Amino acid sequence: MKVGGTIRVPGDKSISHRALIFAALAEGASRIRDILPSADVHSTATVLGALGVPVPPLSTDITIAGRGPRGLTAPTGDLDCGNSGTTTRLLAGVAAALPFTSRFVGDASLSRRPMRRIAKPLREMGATVDVAPADGLPMTVSGGHLHGITWRSETASAQVKSAILLAGLVAGVEVTVHEPARSRDHTERILTALGATVDVLGATVRLAPRDRLAPLHMRVPADPSSAAFLAALAALATQGELALPDVCLNPTRTGFYAALARMGANLTLEHGEPQGGEPVGTVVARPSSLVAIDLGRDDVPSMIDELPLIACLAARAAGTTTIRGAEELRVKESDRIATVVANLRAVGVNADELPDGMCIEGSERPLRGRVQTHGDHRIAMAFGVLRALPNSEIAIDDTTCVAVSYPGFWDDIARAVVS
Ligand code: S3P
């Protein structure tokens, strides 16, 4: 299989959510270019609309009239977050500081995902938060009159950290979050760009009280989590080269590329001009012979969303790959440890679940079988890369779920393969 060409993958999902939220909380007109027009980002736009800040259709150049940190208004109905954990957890942080009641709902997958991890700190700040008995949604947040906190988070989660930072920002109180390891830092970067004082020391972040936010002017870089699928395809090819320009190369997000290089991939990251406060560059990926690696707890935060893809690459790498310290995968859009291992086995790969990860035995056997995505976009795309290989006969039960983060994924995969 030969790959070729230059593909600019769509805008970063994490940054797109934050750009909308901060534009709504800023004062005056914010302009966002190259936002990701995906289902998850659409959920954030819809919820902001329900909170009194209309967001235009997600096109390459949008302007949003911000209402100021405390300008959001009470919703008249439920806030439907669809499949999006980031929408729910970040906007629950905002809602916790506002003097009204908001009820968050979502699809079946989101309704099962843990919300106590944000309910606990938001309650400690003074909000009333009711989470569904089994944890998850529906979740009702009644806010207002918060006080500052210092919170020690049990998991390295940018969503938990951002919920607390947003609650502190909207309430105008000081907050400090300690994490066991540093999670992605897009919230801190945007806050700093908008004039807030954010102190970062190791895995601890402190936000000083702030009354106003300047409008946001940003171009959203391409998503490294989406580019990862195309880089993986190039690594598994036998000829050619794929260039992926404009990719966000924030070090809290590039763990996948470091791991792929450790697996022996012929990969270069060419740094360019920073964009919107984020390091950006071109990823060039070429065919390689891959070898197995061991990944542990320290590797996980900067590649958490790419671990299903690493597992699929491991199926084609010489030796046995082990992933540990990744129990967070069990509470993503699906239980990604169970889903990945079951699907690898379904296509003929020897793989085993571990409580906190998995083992995958690489082989050159043709891959044949049926993949069940459980509606999880990253499972569909990771196995979509294996499906594109010559001799693969893989059926994927739901190809439409890629719309959550990468609506043009199947077209881009087809474009990347030149023969
Ligand atoms: C995200 C944080 C991560 C990641 C998710 C997006 C964010 O989740 O898996 O896809 O935008 O803050 P956790 O905070 O649960 O680790």
XYZ file of C-alpha atoms and ligand atoms in Angstrom:
435
model
C 0.000 0.000 0.000
C 1.263 3.442 -0.934
C 0.332 6.676 0.841
C 0.881 10.194 -0.420
C -0.130 13.818 -0.310
C -0.755 16.549 2.221
C -3.839 16.473 4.410
C -4.824 19.211 6.847
C -6.988 17.356 9.361
C -9.843 19.304 11.022
C -9.493 21.621 14.015
C -8.590 20.395 17.478
C -11.655 19.226 19.420
C -10.470 20.213 22.904
C -9.460 23.692 21.736
C -12.685 24.150 19.732
C -14.864 23.513 22.819
C -12.803 25.934 24.863
C -12.770 28.602 22.155
C -16.587 28.638 22.147
C -16.871 28.668 25.930
C -14.311 31.441 26.413
C -15.827 33.487 23.566
C -19.184 33.280 25.391
C -17.602 34.376 28.704
C -15.482 37.181 27.187
C -16.740 40.738 26.723
C -17.363 41.781 23.143
C -16.904 40.097 19.782
C -14.628 37.056 19.573
C -13.522 35.659 16.229
C -12.659 31.959 15.839
C -11.275 30.521 12.625
C -11.011 26.847 11.616
C -13.148 25.570 14.491
C -13.914 21.843 14.286
C -17.449 21.430 12.865
C -18.126 18.081 14.574
C -21.047 16.689 16.582
C -19.300 17.179 19.968
C -18.460 20.825 19.293
C -21.992 21.319 18.030
C -23.197 20.098 21.459
C -21.191 22.852 23.160
C -22.635 25.428 20.730
C -26.184 24.221 21.441
C -25.745 24.329 25.211
C -24.231 27.834 25.067
C -27.236 28.899 22.973
C -29.557 27.509 25.665
C -27.586 29.577 28.225
C -28.234 32.781 26.253
C -25.208 33.043 23.944
C -26.159 32.252 20.336
C -23.412 30.540 18.333
C -23.635 30.749 14.528
C -23.367 27.573 12.404
C -19.836 26.171 12.764
C -18.023 27.445 9.659
C -14.371 28.334 9.040
C -14.801 31.890 10.339
C -17.295 32.661 13.102
C -17.913 35.639 15.378
C -19.542 35.307 18.791
C -20.899 38.165 20.924
C -19.693 37.353 24.445
C -21.777 38.244 27.508
C -19.011 38.560 30.095
C -18.166 35.984 32.800
C -21.528 36.326 34.574
C -23.729 37.175 31.566
C -25.137 33.698 30.847
C -28.869 33.289 31.507
C -31.062 30.501 32.946
C -31.978 27.755 30.455
C -35.648 26.994 29.849
C -35.093 23.262 29.241
C -32.536 20.465 29.652
C -28.981 21.036 28.400
C -28.384 18.239 25.875
C -24.664 17.428 25.691
C -25.074 14.560 23.205
C -21.978 12.311 23.365
C -19.645 14.996 24.705
C -17.941 14.668 28.095
C -16.026 17.901 27.554
C -19.257 19.874 26.954
C -20.816 18.433 30.111
C -17.934 18.752 32.513
C -16.652 22.166 31.425
C -20.102 23.748 31.240
C -21.100 22.196 34.593
C -18.159 24.176 36.007
C -19.564 27.368 34.455
C -23.118 26.565 35.617
C -21.900 25.945 39.186
C -21.044 29.641 39.497
C -24.321 30.993 38.067
C -27.431 31.728 40.205
C -29.870 29.315 38.569
C -30.473 25.597 38.000
C -29.198 23.708 34.942
C -29.999 20.061 34.152
C -27.440 18.251 31.977
C -28.530 15.253 29.877
C -26.839 13.245 27.116
C -26.904 10.081 25.021
C -26.687 6.564 26.508
C -22.862 6.522 26.481
C -22.446 9.950 28.097
C -25.150 9.162 30.678
C -22.956 6.298 31.980
C -19.787 8.388 32.362
C -18.623 9.469 35.842
C -19.702 12.925 36.970
C -18.944 12.639 40.717
C -15.374 13.595 39.883
C -16.638 17.122 39.078
C -19.631 17.126 41.449
C -17.337 16.755 44.484
C -15.126 19.828 43.937
C -18.051 21.950 42.693
C -20.038 21.066 45.853
C -17.034 21.889 47.978
C -16.993 25.332 46.307
C -20.629 25.831 47.377
C -22.759 24.623 44.440
C -25.553 22.053 44.750
C -24.895 19.195 42.342
C -27.118 16.103 42.007
C -25.721 13.249 39.984
C -27.728 10.184 38.816
C -27.588 7.410 41.509
C -25.246 5.180 39.468
C -23.030 8.254 38.793
C -23.474 9.974 35.418
C -26.369 11.899 33.896
C -28.867 13.437 34.324
C -26.973 15.908 36.536
C -28.557 18.992 38.070
C -26.376 21.953 39.016
C -27.678 24.862 41.115
C -25.031 27.497 41.404
C -24.008 30.842 42.760
C -22.009 32.259 45.709
C -19.002 30.012 45.344
C -15.835 30.267 47.374
C -12.312 29.411 46.303
C -10.760 25.966 46.802
C -7.557 24.025 46.612
C -8.463 20.670 45.065
C -6.392 17.522 44.862
C -7.694 15.596 41.853
C -7.459 11.782 41.973
C -7.096 11.469 38.200
C -5.112 13.458 35.662
C -8.162 14.890 33.886
C -8.246 18.130 31.921
C -12.024 18.082 32.119
C -12.002 18.024 35.945
C -9.256 20.661 36.091
C -11.077 22.874 33.569
C -14.427 22.557 35.375
C -12.802 23.903 38.543
C -10.904 26.665 36.702
C -14.106 27.756 34.909
C -16.120 27.728 38.156
C -13.401 29.873 39.779
C -13.279 32.240 36.801
C -17.051 32.793 36.609
C -17.383 33.120 40.402
C -14.388 35.482 40.598
C -12.627 33.381 43.263
C -9.145 31.876 43.469
C -8.816 28.162 42.705
C -5.861 25.776 42.807
C -5.882 22.276 41.290
C -3.225 19.624 41.990
C -3.196 16.701 39.559
C -1.337 13.383 39.904
C 0.190 14.136 36.472
C -0.176 17.036 34.106
C -3.215 16.813 31.816
C -3.693 18.804 28.591
C -3.346 22.525 29.300
C -5.456 24.282 26.648
C -7.668 25.961 29.283
C -4.629 27.483 31.005
C -3.230 28.703 27.685
C -6.464 30.410 26.604
C -6.985 31.976 30.045
C -3.467 33.413 29.899
C -4.033 34.737 26.355
C -7.214 36.498 27.542
C -5.403 38.298 30.350
C -5.993 36.042 33.376
C -3.205 35.208 35.822
C -2.505 31.467 35.771
C 0.453 30.066 37.733
C 1.636 26.593 36.786
C 4.089 24.668 38.923
C 4.566 21.037 37.869
C 1.108 19.466 37.889
C -0.404 22.297 40.003
C -2.389 25.164 38.487
C -3.604 28.303 40.303
C -6.033 30.814 38.788
C -6.212 34.269 40.379
C -9.649 35.965 40.567
C -10.485 37.948 37.452
C -13.521 40.105 36.590
C -13.248 40.538 32.847
C -11.934 38.580 29.895
C -10.702 40.158 26.655
C -12.340 38.827 23.459
C -10.708 35.818 21.858
C -9.113 35.921 18.426
C -7.849 32.528 17.469
C -7.241 30.127 14.644
C -7.761 26.545 15.842
C -4.819 24.290 14.901
C -5.405 20.818 13.454
C -6.172 18.059 15.951
C -3.178 15.826 16.827
C -5.623 13.097 17.912
C -7.181 13.085 14.410
C -3.830 13.384 12.600
C -2.677 10.334 14.592
C -4.892 8.013 12.499
C -3.315 9.178 9.249
C 0.203 9.026 10.708
C -0.567 5.444 11.776
C -1.787 4.574 8.280
C 1.451 5.947 6.790
C 3.533 3.956 9.290
C 1.730 0.756 8.226
C 2.080 1.480 4.499
C 4.922 0.093 2.361
C 5.605 3.136 0.149
C 5.190 6.900 0.060
C 4.972 9.661 2.635
C 2.127 11.651 4.200
C 2.411 15.286 5.325
C -0.011 16.540 7.967
C 0.376 20.317 8.324
C -0.814 22.747 11.005
C -1.067 20.109 13.767
C -1.202 21.256 17.400
C 2.105 20.028 18.885
C 1.336 20.987 22.488
C 3.568 18.664 24.566
C 0.577 17.600 26.699
C -0.895 16.093 23.494
C 2.001 14.570 21.562
C 2.592 11.361 23.527
C 1.268 9.289 20.624
C 3.969 10.599 18.277
C 6.687 9.855 20.835
C 5.305 6.326 21.265
C 5.091 5.793 17.500
C 8.729 6.868 17.184
C 9.632 4.419 19.967
C 7.885 1.700 17.944
C 10.366 2.444 15.178
C 8.266 4.702 12.966
C 9.963 6.972 10.468
C 8.343 10.186 11.653
C 9.328 13.851 11.789
C 7.655 16.770 13.556
C 8.579 20.076 11.899
C 7.752 22.937 14.246
C 6.357 26.122 12.662
C 4.899 29.390 13.980
C 2.763 29.066 17.153
C -0.945 29.623 16.614
C -3.504 30.754 19.203
C -0.956 30.277 22.002
C -0.276 26.676 20.916
C 2.842 25.163 19.314
C 1.984 24.019 15.785
C 3.849 22.092 13.085
C 3.810 19.545 10.281
C 3.878 15.822 10.991
C 5.541 13.810 8.210
C 4.967 10.056 8.465
C 6.499 7.293 6.354
C 6.346 3.478 6.117
C 8.227 1.671 8.874
C 8.736 -1.722 10.482
C 7.130 -1.423 13.873
C 8.227 -3.126 17.089
C 6.302 -3.664 20.322
C 6.676 -1.253 23.271
C 5.643 -1.084 26.935
C 3.606 1.909 28.021
C 3.063 2.788 31.692
C 1.199 5.281 33.863
C 3.532 8.183 33.065
C 2.966 7.752 29.330
C -0.829 7.742 29.529
C -2.019 11.379 30.047
C -0.415 12.797 26.892
C -1.811 10.007 24.702
C -5.006 8.982 26.491
C -7.245 9.305 23.403
C -4.717 7.568 21.131
C -4.340 4.343 23.157
C -6.944 2.413 21.078
C -4.933 3.351 17.985
C -1.641 2.301 19.603
C -3.287 -1.046 20.403
C -4.285 -1.447 16.731
C -0.743 -0.566 15.614
C 0.605 -3.080 18.144
C -1.345 -5.770 16.274
C 1.095 -5.138 13.383
C 4.286 -4.634 15.451
C 6.864 -7.368 16.129
C 6.509 -8.628 19.714
C 4.004 -8.088 22.522
C 2.939 -4.573 23.493
C 1.761 -3.912 27.048
C -0.252 -0.872 28.142
C -0.577 -0.326 31.941
C -1.782 2.490 34.194
C -4.619 3.283 31.790
C -7.755 2.398 33.816
C -9.240 5.756 32.705
C -9.874 4.070 29.346
C -12.738 2.193 31.015
C -14.762 5.421 31.456
C -14.402 6.936 27.998
C -17.084 6.919 25.258
C -16.985 3.122 25.690
C -14.957 0.892 28.032
C -12.005 1.190 25.678
C -10.032 -1.640 27.319
C -12.888 -4.122 26.836
C -13.890 -2.742 23.419
C -10.393 -2.703 21.941
C -9.471 -6.191 23.189
C -12.789 -7.757 22.072
C -12.453 -6.193 18.620
C -8.787 -7.140 18.212
C -9.745 -10.743 19.005
C -12.705 -10.507 16.618
C -10.315 -9.703 13.735
C -7.839 -12.453 14.655
C -5.321 -10.745 16.978
C -4.189 -12.272 20.278
C -4.941 -9.681 22.939
C -5.774 -9.744 26.656
C -7.398 -7.337 29.055
C -5.571 -6.211 32.186
C -7.416 -4.342 34.945
C -5.578 -1.155 33.956
C -4.649 -1.807 30.335
C -4.038 -4.576 27.839
C -1.462 -6.817 26.090
C -1.419 -7.167 22.309
C 0.587 -9.725 20.336
C 1.743 -8.443 16.958
C 1.518 -10.639 13.838
C 1.419 -10.419 10.050
C -1.751 -12.520 9.730
C -4.473 -10.964 7.523
C -7.080 -9.290 9.715
C -10.627 -10.551 9.223
C -13.791 -10.093 11.241
C -16.513 -7.777 12.530
C -15.811 -4.756 14.702
C -18.428 -3.489 17.158
C -17.760 0.164 17.877
C -20.373 0.669 20.617
C -20.856 4.039 18.931
C -17.329 5.065 19.961
C -15.723 7.302 17.311
C -12.130 6.454 18.199
C -12.807 2.702 18.018
C -14.313 3.129 14.527
C -11.283 5.152 13.352
C -8.579 2.973 14.951
C -10.035 -0.157 13.315
C -10.670 1.898 10.166
C -6.884 2.210 9.840
C -6.505 -1.594 10.043
C -9.398 -2.015 7.579
C -7.517 0.109 5.007
C -4.596 -2.365 4.884
C -4.320 -4.709 1.893
C -5.688 -8.208 2.705
C -7.837 -6.901 5.577
C -11.482 -7.925 5.541
C -12.904 -5.963 8.424
C -16.545 -4.916 8.739
C -17.275 -1.995 11.097
C -20.827 -1.948 12.500
C -21.143 1.855 12.725
C -19.022 4.119 10.541
C -21.134 7.241 11.149
C -19.962 7.738 14.762
C -16.731 9.362 13.469
C -18.870 12.529 13.148
C -18.244 13.107 16.880
C -14.674 14.297 16.224
C -13.698 13.839 12.538
C -16.641 14.012 10.115
C -14.482 13.651 6.958
C -12.411 10.747 8.293
C -13.368 8.115 5.690
C -12.765 10.534 2.807
C -9.351 11.485 4.212
C -8.331 7.829 4.646
C -9.350 7.161 1.033
C -7.423 10.265 -0.117
C -4.266 9.228 1.767
C -4.043 5.841 0.012
C -2.708 6.417 -3.495
C -2.574 2.812 -4.760
C -10.445 16.298 27.112
C -9.830 15.651 28.146
C -9.644 14.189 28.194
C -9.806 13.553 26.826
C -11.027 14.067 26.115
C -10.940 15.574 25.934
C -10.599 17.759 27.175
O -10.601 13.622 29.065
O -9.880 12.155 26.942
O -11.149 13.451 24.854
O -10.895 18.396 26.134
O -10.411 18.328 28.262
P -10.338 13.521 30.672
O -10.308 14.900 31.222
O -11.504 12.718 31.196
O -9.028 12.815 30.801
